[in-house]
Amino acid sequence: MAPIKALNTEELLFEEKTLYQPPLEELREVIQSTLAKNFENVSVEVTACPDLKSAEYGLMDSGLGGSPMLLEVGGPPYLLPLVQRDKLYNVKEICQKSMNGGKILAVGAGAGPHPLRSSNCEGIYNMSISSDGQLKNGSYTAKVSGLEESCVLESIPDTEPRCALLLNLFVCRGEPGSVIKITCKKRTGHLNFIECIRQGLLQKYGEKCVGMGGIFKINQGKAYQHVMRDFSKTPINNEKELNQWLKFFEMPATLNALGVLITHENDLDLRLQHFHSFSTSNWGGHYHYDTTPETVEYEAYFNVAERIVRVDKPLETHKFGRD
């Protein structure tokens, strides 16, 4: 079988919309008040971004500043009901086009490059691109492996710029600057960490579309996360069939999750939240919620996005597979 090439970036449809950018101090107050309804101990502050290149965080650049934007490529309709294997994208080129070149940090969640693993897989994206176009990959894939269906986390090499099917990234220049820092412990409500923040922003800003992204860590406790099995040979037509196909795990801390959230689809058929995590202990996958409300501890660093760029939006869409 001939190798599948990435789609020509110049032939993809790029759409762009400006997002509403509240001041960080105002966002701090909104996020503090909404998380306080869901967690017993909450601290939200505007602070200088720590060095996210340090081993504790593991990103490919230091900060979340410099023309911050959200990027969504493809979508679940390219995976479900049946996979469209030709939907393979050059992430490096798409980021360069979206940012008009220059130095770039891109972090987030998507489907991994299946030709690299000869299997469907999750992608945990963590890329830096230098101003002269050199890609450094701190990205991972997570896949379901063997008869025992264990989770296997593997590094993506610098020579692999691709993703498949769907992708949600926070993209910036990797510059230092102010960020929202969140720490919270002991979950008392039913919403997951990201959904709680997103719902709070939605209630505050209404029709104004607000997007954020970055990294959160689960420092204590465990999380319910999925890893996609290899592509289904039979159509997946609803959430029940989808959940039977996905492989779910309870994954222990420490988990570093990268991704985005946005309050509205903004007439762009957007995924409203999407975070994938990696660890130093072979665990990685798609974050759903923590399973240890009494002991869970979250730590997050987010920045607010100026705009959203939508690439290769599906013409025929559906609303399942977006949890």
CSV table of C-alpha atoms in Angstrom, one decimal:
chain,number,residue,atom,x,y,z
A,1,MET,CA,0.0,0.0,0.0
A,2,ALA,CA,1.4,3.4,-1.0
A,3,PRO,CA,2.3,5.7,2.0
A,4,ILE,CA,-0.3,8.3,2.8
A,5,LYS,CA,1.0,11.9,2.3
A,6,ALA,CA,-0.1,14.8,4.3
A,7,LEU,CA,-2.6,17.0,2.6
A,8,ASN,CA,-1.3,20.1,0.8
A,9,THR,CA,-1.5,22.9,3.4
A,10,GLU,CA,-2.0,25.5,0.7
A,11,GLU,CA,-5.1,23.7,-0.6
A,12,LEU,CA,-6.9,23.6,2.8
A,13,LEU,CA,-9.6,26.1,3.8
A,14,PHE,CA,-8.4,28.5,6.5
A,15,GLU,CA,-11.1,30.5,8.3
A,16,GLU,CA,-10.4,33.0,11.1
A,17,LYS,CA,-12.4,34.9,13.7
A,18,THR,CA,-11.4,37.4,16.4
A,19,LEU,CA,-12.1,36.4,19.9
A,20,TYR,CA,-13.1,38.5,22.9
A,21,GLN,CA,-10.1,39.1,25.1
A,22,PRO,CA,-11.1,40.1,28.7
A,23,PRO,CA,-8.3,41.4,30.9
A,24,LEU,CA,-6.5,38.7,32.8
A,25,GLU,CA,-7.4,40.3,36.1
A,26,GLU,CA,-11.1,40.1,35.2
A,27,LEU,CA,-10.7,36.5,34.1
A,28,ARG,CA,-9.0,35.7,37.4
A,29,GLU,CA,-12.1,36.9,39.3
A,30,VAL,CA,-14.5,34.9,37.0
A,31,ILE,CA,-12.5,31.7,37.2
A,32,GLN,CA,-12.0,32.0,41.0
A,33,SER,CA,-15.8,32.4,41.6
A,34,THR,CA,-16.8,29.5,39.3
A,35,LEU,CA,-14.2,27.0,40.6
A,36,ALA,CA,-15.1,27.9,44.2
A,37,LYS,CA,-18.5,26.3,43.4
A,38,ASN,CA,-16.8,23.0,42.4
A,39,PHE,CA,-13.7,22.7,44.7
A,40,GLU,CA,-13.1,23.3,48.4
A,41,ASN,CA,-9.7,25.0,48.0
A,42,VAL,CA,-9.2,27.4,45.1
A,43,SER,CA,-6.5,29.9,44.3
A,44,VAL,CA,-6.5,31.9,41.0
A,45,GLU,CA,-3.9,34.7,40.4
A,46,VAL,CA,-2.4,36.6,37.5
A,47,THR,CA,1.3,35.9,37.7
A,48,ALA,CA,4.5,35.8,35.6
A,49,CYS,CA,4.6,32.5,33.7
A,50,PRO,CA,7.0,30.0,35.2
A,51,ASP,CA,9.6,28.4,32.9
A,52,LEU,CA,7.4,25.8,31.3
A,53,LYS,CA,10.5,24.2,29.7
A,54,SER,CA,11.5,22.9,33.2
A,55,ALA,CA,11.2,19.2,33.7
A,56,GLU,CA,8.2,19.7,36.0
A,57,TYR,CA,6.1,21.0,33.0
A,58,GLY,CA,8.0,19.6,30.0
A,59,LEU,CA,7.0,22.1,27.3
A,60,MET,CA,9.2,23.0,24.3
A,61,ASP,CA,9.3,26.7,25.2
A,62,SER,CA,9.2,28.8,28.3
A,63,GLY,CA,6.0,30.9,28.1
A,64,LEU,CA,2.5,31.2,26.7
A,65,GLY,CA,2.8,34.7,25.4
A,66,GLY,CA,3.2,36.4,22.0
A,67,SER,CA,0.2,36.5,19.7
A,68,PRO,CA,-1.8,33.7,21.5
A,69,MET,CA,-4.4,32.0,19.3
A,70,LEU,CA,-6.4,28.8,19.1
A,71,LEU,CA,-6.2,26.5,16.1
A,72,GLU,CA,-8.6,23.7,15.2
A,73,VAL,CA,-8.0,21.4,12.3
A,74,GLY,CA,-10.4,18.8,10.9
A,75,GLY,CA,-12.8,17.3,13.5
A,76,PRO,CA,-14.6,14.1,14.7
A,77,PRO,CA,-16.6,13.7,11.5
A,78,TYR,CA,-13.3,12.6,9.8
A,79,LEU,CA,-13.0,9.8,12.4
A,80,LEU,CA,-16.7,8.8,12.8
A,81,PRO,CA,-18.8,6.9,11.7
A,82,LEU,CA,-15.8,5.6,9.7
A,83,VAL,CA,-12.2,6.9,9.4
A,84,GLN,CA,-11.1,9.0,6.5
A,85,ARG,CA,-7.4,7.9,6.5
A,86,ASP,CA,-6.4,10.6,3.9
A,87,LYS,CA,-7.1,13.3,6.5
A,88,LEU,CA,-3.4,13.7,7.5
A,89,TYR,CA,-2.1,17.2,8.2
A,90,ASN,CA,1.3,18.9,8.4
A,91,VAL,CA,1.0,20.6,11.8
A,92,LYS,CA,4.2,22.6,11.3
A,93,GLU,CA,3.1,24.1,8.0
A,94,ILE,CA,-0.4,24.9,9.3
A,95,CYS,CA,1.0,26.6,12.4
A,96,GLN,CA,3.5,28.6,10.3
A,97,LYS,CA,0.7,29.8,8.0
A,98,SER,CA,-1.6,30.7,10.9
A,99,MET,CA,1.1,32.7,12.6
A,100,ASN,CA,2.7,34.1,9.5
A,101,GLY,CA,6.0,32.5,10.3
A,102,GLY,CA,8.3,33.4,13.1
A,103,LYS,CA,9.1,31.5,16.3
A,104,ILE,CA,6.2,29.3,17.4
A,105,LEU,CA,5.1,27.1,20.4
A,106,ALA,CA,2.1,24.8,19.8
A,107,VAL,CA,0.5,22.6,22.4
A,108,GLY,CA,-2.7,20.6,22.5
A,109,ALA,CA,-4.7,17.6,21.7
A,110,GLY,CA,-5.4,15.6,18.5
A,111,ALA,CA,-5.3,12.3,16.8
A,112,GLY,CA,-1.7,11.1,16.4
A,113,PRO,CA,0.0,10.4,13.1
A,114,HIS,CA,-1.3,6.8,12.4
A,115,PRO,CA,1.3,6.1,9.7
A,116,LEU,CA,4.1,6.5,12.3
A,117,ARG,CA,2.6,3.8,14.6
A,118,SER,CA,0.8,1.7,12.0
A,119,SER,CA,-2.2,2.2,14.3
A,120,ASN,CA,-4.7,4.8,15.3
A,121,CYS,CA,-3.5,6.7,18.4
A,122,GLU,CA,-3.9,9.8,20.6
A,123,GLY,CA,-1.7,12.8,19.9
A,124,ILE,CA,-0.3,14.9,22.8
A,125,TYR,CA,1.1,17.9,20.9
A,126,ASN,CA,4.0,19.9,22.2
A,127,MET,CA,6.0,21.5,19.4
A,128,SER,CA,8.4,24.4,19.0
A,129,ILE,CA,9.2,25.8,15.6
A,130,SER,CA,12.2,28.2,15.2
A,131,SER,CA,12.0,31.3,13.1
A,132,ASP,CA,14.1,29.5,10.4
A,133,GLY,CA,11.6,26.5,10.4
A,134,GLN,CA,13.3,23.9,12.6
A,135,LEU,CA,10.8,21.6,14.4
A,136,LYS,CA,11.5,20.3,17.8
A,137,ASN,CA,9.0,17.8,19.1
A,138,GLY,CA,8.2,17.1,22.7
A,139,SER,CA,5.0,15.5,21.5
A,140,TYR,CA,3.7,12.0,22.3
A,141,THR,CA,1.4,9.3,21.0
A,142,ALA,CA,-0.7,7.1,23.3
A,143,LYS,CA,-2.0,3.8,21.9
A,144,VAL,CA,-3.7,0.7,23.0
A,145,SER,CA,-1.3,-2.2,22.7
A,146,GLY,CA,-1.3,-6.0,22.8
A,147,LEU,CA,-3.9,-8.5,23.9
A,148,GLU,CA,-3.8,-7.0,27.4
A,149,GLU,CA,-4.7,-3.6,25.8
A,150,SER,CA,-2.2,-1.7,27.8
A,151,CYS,CA,-1.5,2.0,27.3
A,152,VAL,CA,1.7,2.8,25.6
A,153,LEU,CA,3.1,6.3,25.5
A,154,GLU,CA,5.8,7.0,22.9
A,155,SER,CA,7.7,10.1,21.8
A,156,ILE,CA,7.1,11.6,18.4
A,157,PRO,CA,10.4,12.4,16.7
A,158,ASP,CA,11.5,15.8,15.4
A,159,THR,CA,11.2,14.4,11.8
A,160,GLU,CA,7.4,13.8,12.2
A,161,PRO,CA,5.3,17.0,11.7
A,162,ARG,CA,2.0,15.4,11.1
A,163,CYS,CA,-1.3,14.7,12.9
A,164,ALA,CA,-4.4,12.9,11.7
A,165,LEU,CA,-8.1,13.7,11.5
A,166,LEU,CA,-8.6,16.3,14.2
A,167,LEU,CA,-6.5,18.7,16.3
A,168,ASN,CA,-7.0,21.5,18.8
A,169,LEU,CA,-4.0,23.6,19.6
A,170,PHE,CA,-3.0,26.7,21.7
A,171,VAL,CA,-0.4,28.5,19.5
A,172,CYS,CA,1.8,31.4,20.5
A,173,ARG,CA,5.4,32.7,20.3
A,174,GLY,CA,6.5,30.9,23.5
A,175,GLU,CA,7.3,34.2,25.1
A,176,PRO,CA,7.3,34.9,28.9
A,177,GLY,CA,4.6,37.1,30.3
A,178,SER,CA,1.6,37.2,32.5
A,179,VAL,CA,-0.7,34.1,32.7
A,180,ILE,CA,-3.6,32.9,34.8
A,181,LYS,CA,-2.3,30.5,37.5
A,182,ILE,CA,-4.9,28.1,39.0
A,183,THR,CA,-4.5,25.7,41.9
A,184,CYS,CA,-7.4,23.8,43.3
A,185,LYS,CA,-7.9,20.8,45.6
A,186,LYS,CA,-10.8,18.6,46.8
A,187,ARG,CA,-13.5,18.6,44.2
A,188,THR,CA,-17.0,19.0,45.7
A,189,GLY,CA,-19.0,19.4,42.5
A,190,HIS,CA,-19.8,17.3,39.5
A,191,LEU,CA,-18.2,19.3,36.7
A,192,ASN,CA,-14.7,18.4,35.5
A,193,PHE,CA,-11.9,21.0,35.9
A,194,ILE,CA,-12.1,22.3,32.4
A,195,GLU,CA,-15.9,22.2,32.0
A,196,CYS,CA,-16.2,24.2,35.2
A,197,ILE,CA,-14.0,27.0,33.9
A,198,ARG,CA,-15.6,27.0,30.5
A,199,GLN,CA,-19.2,27.2,31.9
A,200,GLY,CA,-18.1,30.0,34.2
A,201,LEU,CA,-16.7,32.0,31.2
A,202,LEU,CA,-19.9,31.3,29.2
A,203,GLN,CA,-22.2,32.5,32.0
A,204,LYS,CA,-20.1,35.7,32.4
A,205,TYR,CA,-19.5,36.6,28.7
A,206,GLY,CA,-22.6,35.3,27.0
A,207,GLU,CA,-22.5,35.9,23.3
A,208,LYS,CA,-18.9,37.1,23.4
A,209,CYS,CA,-16.7,34.2,22.4
A,210,VAL,CA,-13.7,33.7,24.8
A,211,GLY,CA,-10.9,31.1,24.2
A,212,MET,CA,-8.1,30.0,26.4
A,213,GLY,CA,-5.4,27.4,26.4
A,214,GLY,CA,-2.2,26.1,28.0
A,215,ILE,CA,-1.3,23.4,30.5
A,216,PHE,CA,-2.8,21.9,33.6
A,217,LYS,CA,-1.3,19.3,35.8
A,218,ILE,CA,-2.9,16.7,38.1
A,219,ASN,CA,-0.4,16.6,40.9
A,220,GLN,CA,-2.3,14.3,43.2
A,221,GLY,CA,-5.1,11.8,42.5
A,222,LYS,CA,-6.2,9.9,39.4
A,223,ALA,CA,-8.0,10.7,36.2
A,224,TYR,CA,-10.5,8.9,33.9
A,225,GLN,CA,-8.9,9.1,30.5
A,226,HIS,CA,-9.5,7.3,27.2
A,227,VAL,CA,-7.1,6.1,24.5
A,228,MET,CA,-8.6,5.3,21.0
A,229,ARG,CA,-8.3,1.7,19.9
A,230,ASP,CA,-7.2,1.1,16.3
A,231,PHE,CA,-9.7,2.3,13.7
A,232,SER,CA,-13.1,0.6,13.8
A,233,LYS,CA,-14.0,-1.6,10.8
A,234,THR,CA,-17.7,-1.1,11.5
A,235,PRO,CA,-19.4,2.3,11.6
A,236,ILE,CA,-19.6,4.1,15.0
A,237,ASN,CA,-22.9,6.0,14.9
A,238,ASN,CA,-23.6,7.3,18.5
A,239,GLU,CA,-22.0,7.9,21.9
A,240,LYS,CA,-22.8,4.4,23.2
A,241,GLU,CA,-21.0,2.7,20.3
A,242,LEU,CA,-18.2,5.2,20.6
A,243,ASN,CA,-17.7,4.5,24.3
A,244,GLN,CA,-17.6,0.7,23.6
A,245,TRP,CA,-14.8,1.3,21.0
A,246,LEU,CA,-12.7,3.6,23.2
A,247,LYS,CA,-10.4,2.1,25.9
A,248,PHE,CA,-10.8,3.8,29.2
A,249,PHE,CA,-8.2,3.9,32.0
A,250,GLU,CA,-7.9,5.3,35.4
A,251,MET,CA,-4.5,7.0,35.2
A,252,PRO,CA,-2.5,8.2,38.2
A,253,ALA,CA,-0.8,11.5,38.8
A,254,THR,CA,1.4,13.2,37.8
A,255,LEU,CA,-0.4,14.0,34.5
A,256,ASN,CA,0.4,17.1,32.4
A,257,ALA,CA,-2.5,18.0,30.1
A,258,LEU,CA,-2.3,20.3,27.1
A,259,GLY,CA,-5.2,21.8,25.2
A,260,VAL,CA,-7.8,24.5,24.8
A,261,LEU,CA,-11.3,25.6,25.8
A,262,ILE,CA,-13.7,28.0,24.1
A,263,THR,CA,-17.1,29.2,25.1
A,264,HIS,CA,-18.9,28.9,21.7
A,265,GLU,CA,-18.7,27.1,18.4
A,266,ASN,CA,-18.6,30.6,16.8
A,267,ASP,CA,-20.3,29.3,13.6
A,268,LEU,CA,-17.1,27.3,12.9
A,269,ASP,CA,-18.2,23.9,14.1
A,270,LEU,CA,-15.7,24.0,17.0
A,271,ARG,CA,-14.9,21.5,19.7
A,272,LEU,CA,-15.5,23.4,22.9
A,273,GLN,CA,-12.8,21.8,25.1
A,274,HIS,CA,-10.0,19.2,24.4
A,275,PHE,CA,-7.1,18.3,26.6
A,276,HIS,CA,-4.6,15.3,26.3
A,277,SER,CA,-2.1,14.4,29.0
A,278,PHE,CA,1.3,12.9,29.1
A,279,SER,CA,3.3,11.6,32.0
A,280,THR,CA,6.7,10.2,32.9
A,281,SER,CA,5.2,6.7,33.6
A,282,ASN,CA,3.9,5.5,30.3
A,283,TRP,CA,0.4,7.0,30.8
A,284,GLY,CA,-1.2,9.4,28.4
A,285,GLY,CA,-4.6,10.0,26.9
A,286,HIS,CA,-7.8,12.2,26.6
A,287,TYR,CA,-8.8,13.8,29.9
A,288,HIS,CA,-12.4,13.3,31.0
A,289,TYR,CA,-12.5,13.9,34.8
A,290,ASP,CA,-10.7,13.0,38.0
A,291,THR,CA,-11.8,9.9,39.9
A,292,THR,CA,-10.4,11.0,43.3
A,293,PRO,CA,-12.4,14.1,44.4
A,294,GLU,CA,-11.1,14.0,48.0
A,295,THR,CA,-7.4,14.0,47.1
A,296,VAL,CA,-7.2,15.6,43.6
A,297,GLU,CA,-4.9,18.6,43.1
A,298,TYR,CA,-4.8,20.7,40.0
A,299,GLU,CA,-2.3,23.3,38.9
A,300,ALA,CA,-2.8,25.2,35.7
A,301,TYR,CA,-1.3,28.0,33.5
A,302,PHE,CA,-3.5,29.5,30.9
A,303,ASN,CA,-3.5,32.5,28.5
A,304,VAL,CA,-6.4,34.0,26.7
A,305,ALA,CA,-6.4,33.8,22.9
A,306,GLU,CA,-6.8,36.8,20.5
A,307,ARG,CA,-8.3,34.8,17.6
A,308,ILE,CA,-9.3,31.3,16.4
A,309,VAL,CA,-8.1,29.8,13.1
A,310,ARG,CA,-10.3,27.0,11.7
A,311,VAL,CA,-8.7,24.7,9.1
A,312,ASP,CA,-10.4,22.1,6.9
A,313,LYS,CA,-13.8,22.3,8.7
A,314,PRO,CA,-15.9,19.2,7.8
A,315,LEU,CA,-18.7,19.9,5.3
A,316,GLU,CA,-20.8,17.2,6.8
A,317,THR,CA,-20.8,17.3,10.5
A,318,HIS,CA,-22.3,15.7,13.6
A,319,LYS,CA,-22.2,16.4,17.4
A,320,PHE,CA,-21.0,13.1,19.0
A,321,GLY,CA,-17.4,12.2,19.8
A,322,ARG,CA,-16.6,15.7,21.3
A,323,ASP,CA,-16.6,14.9,25.0
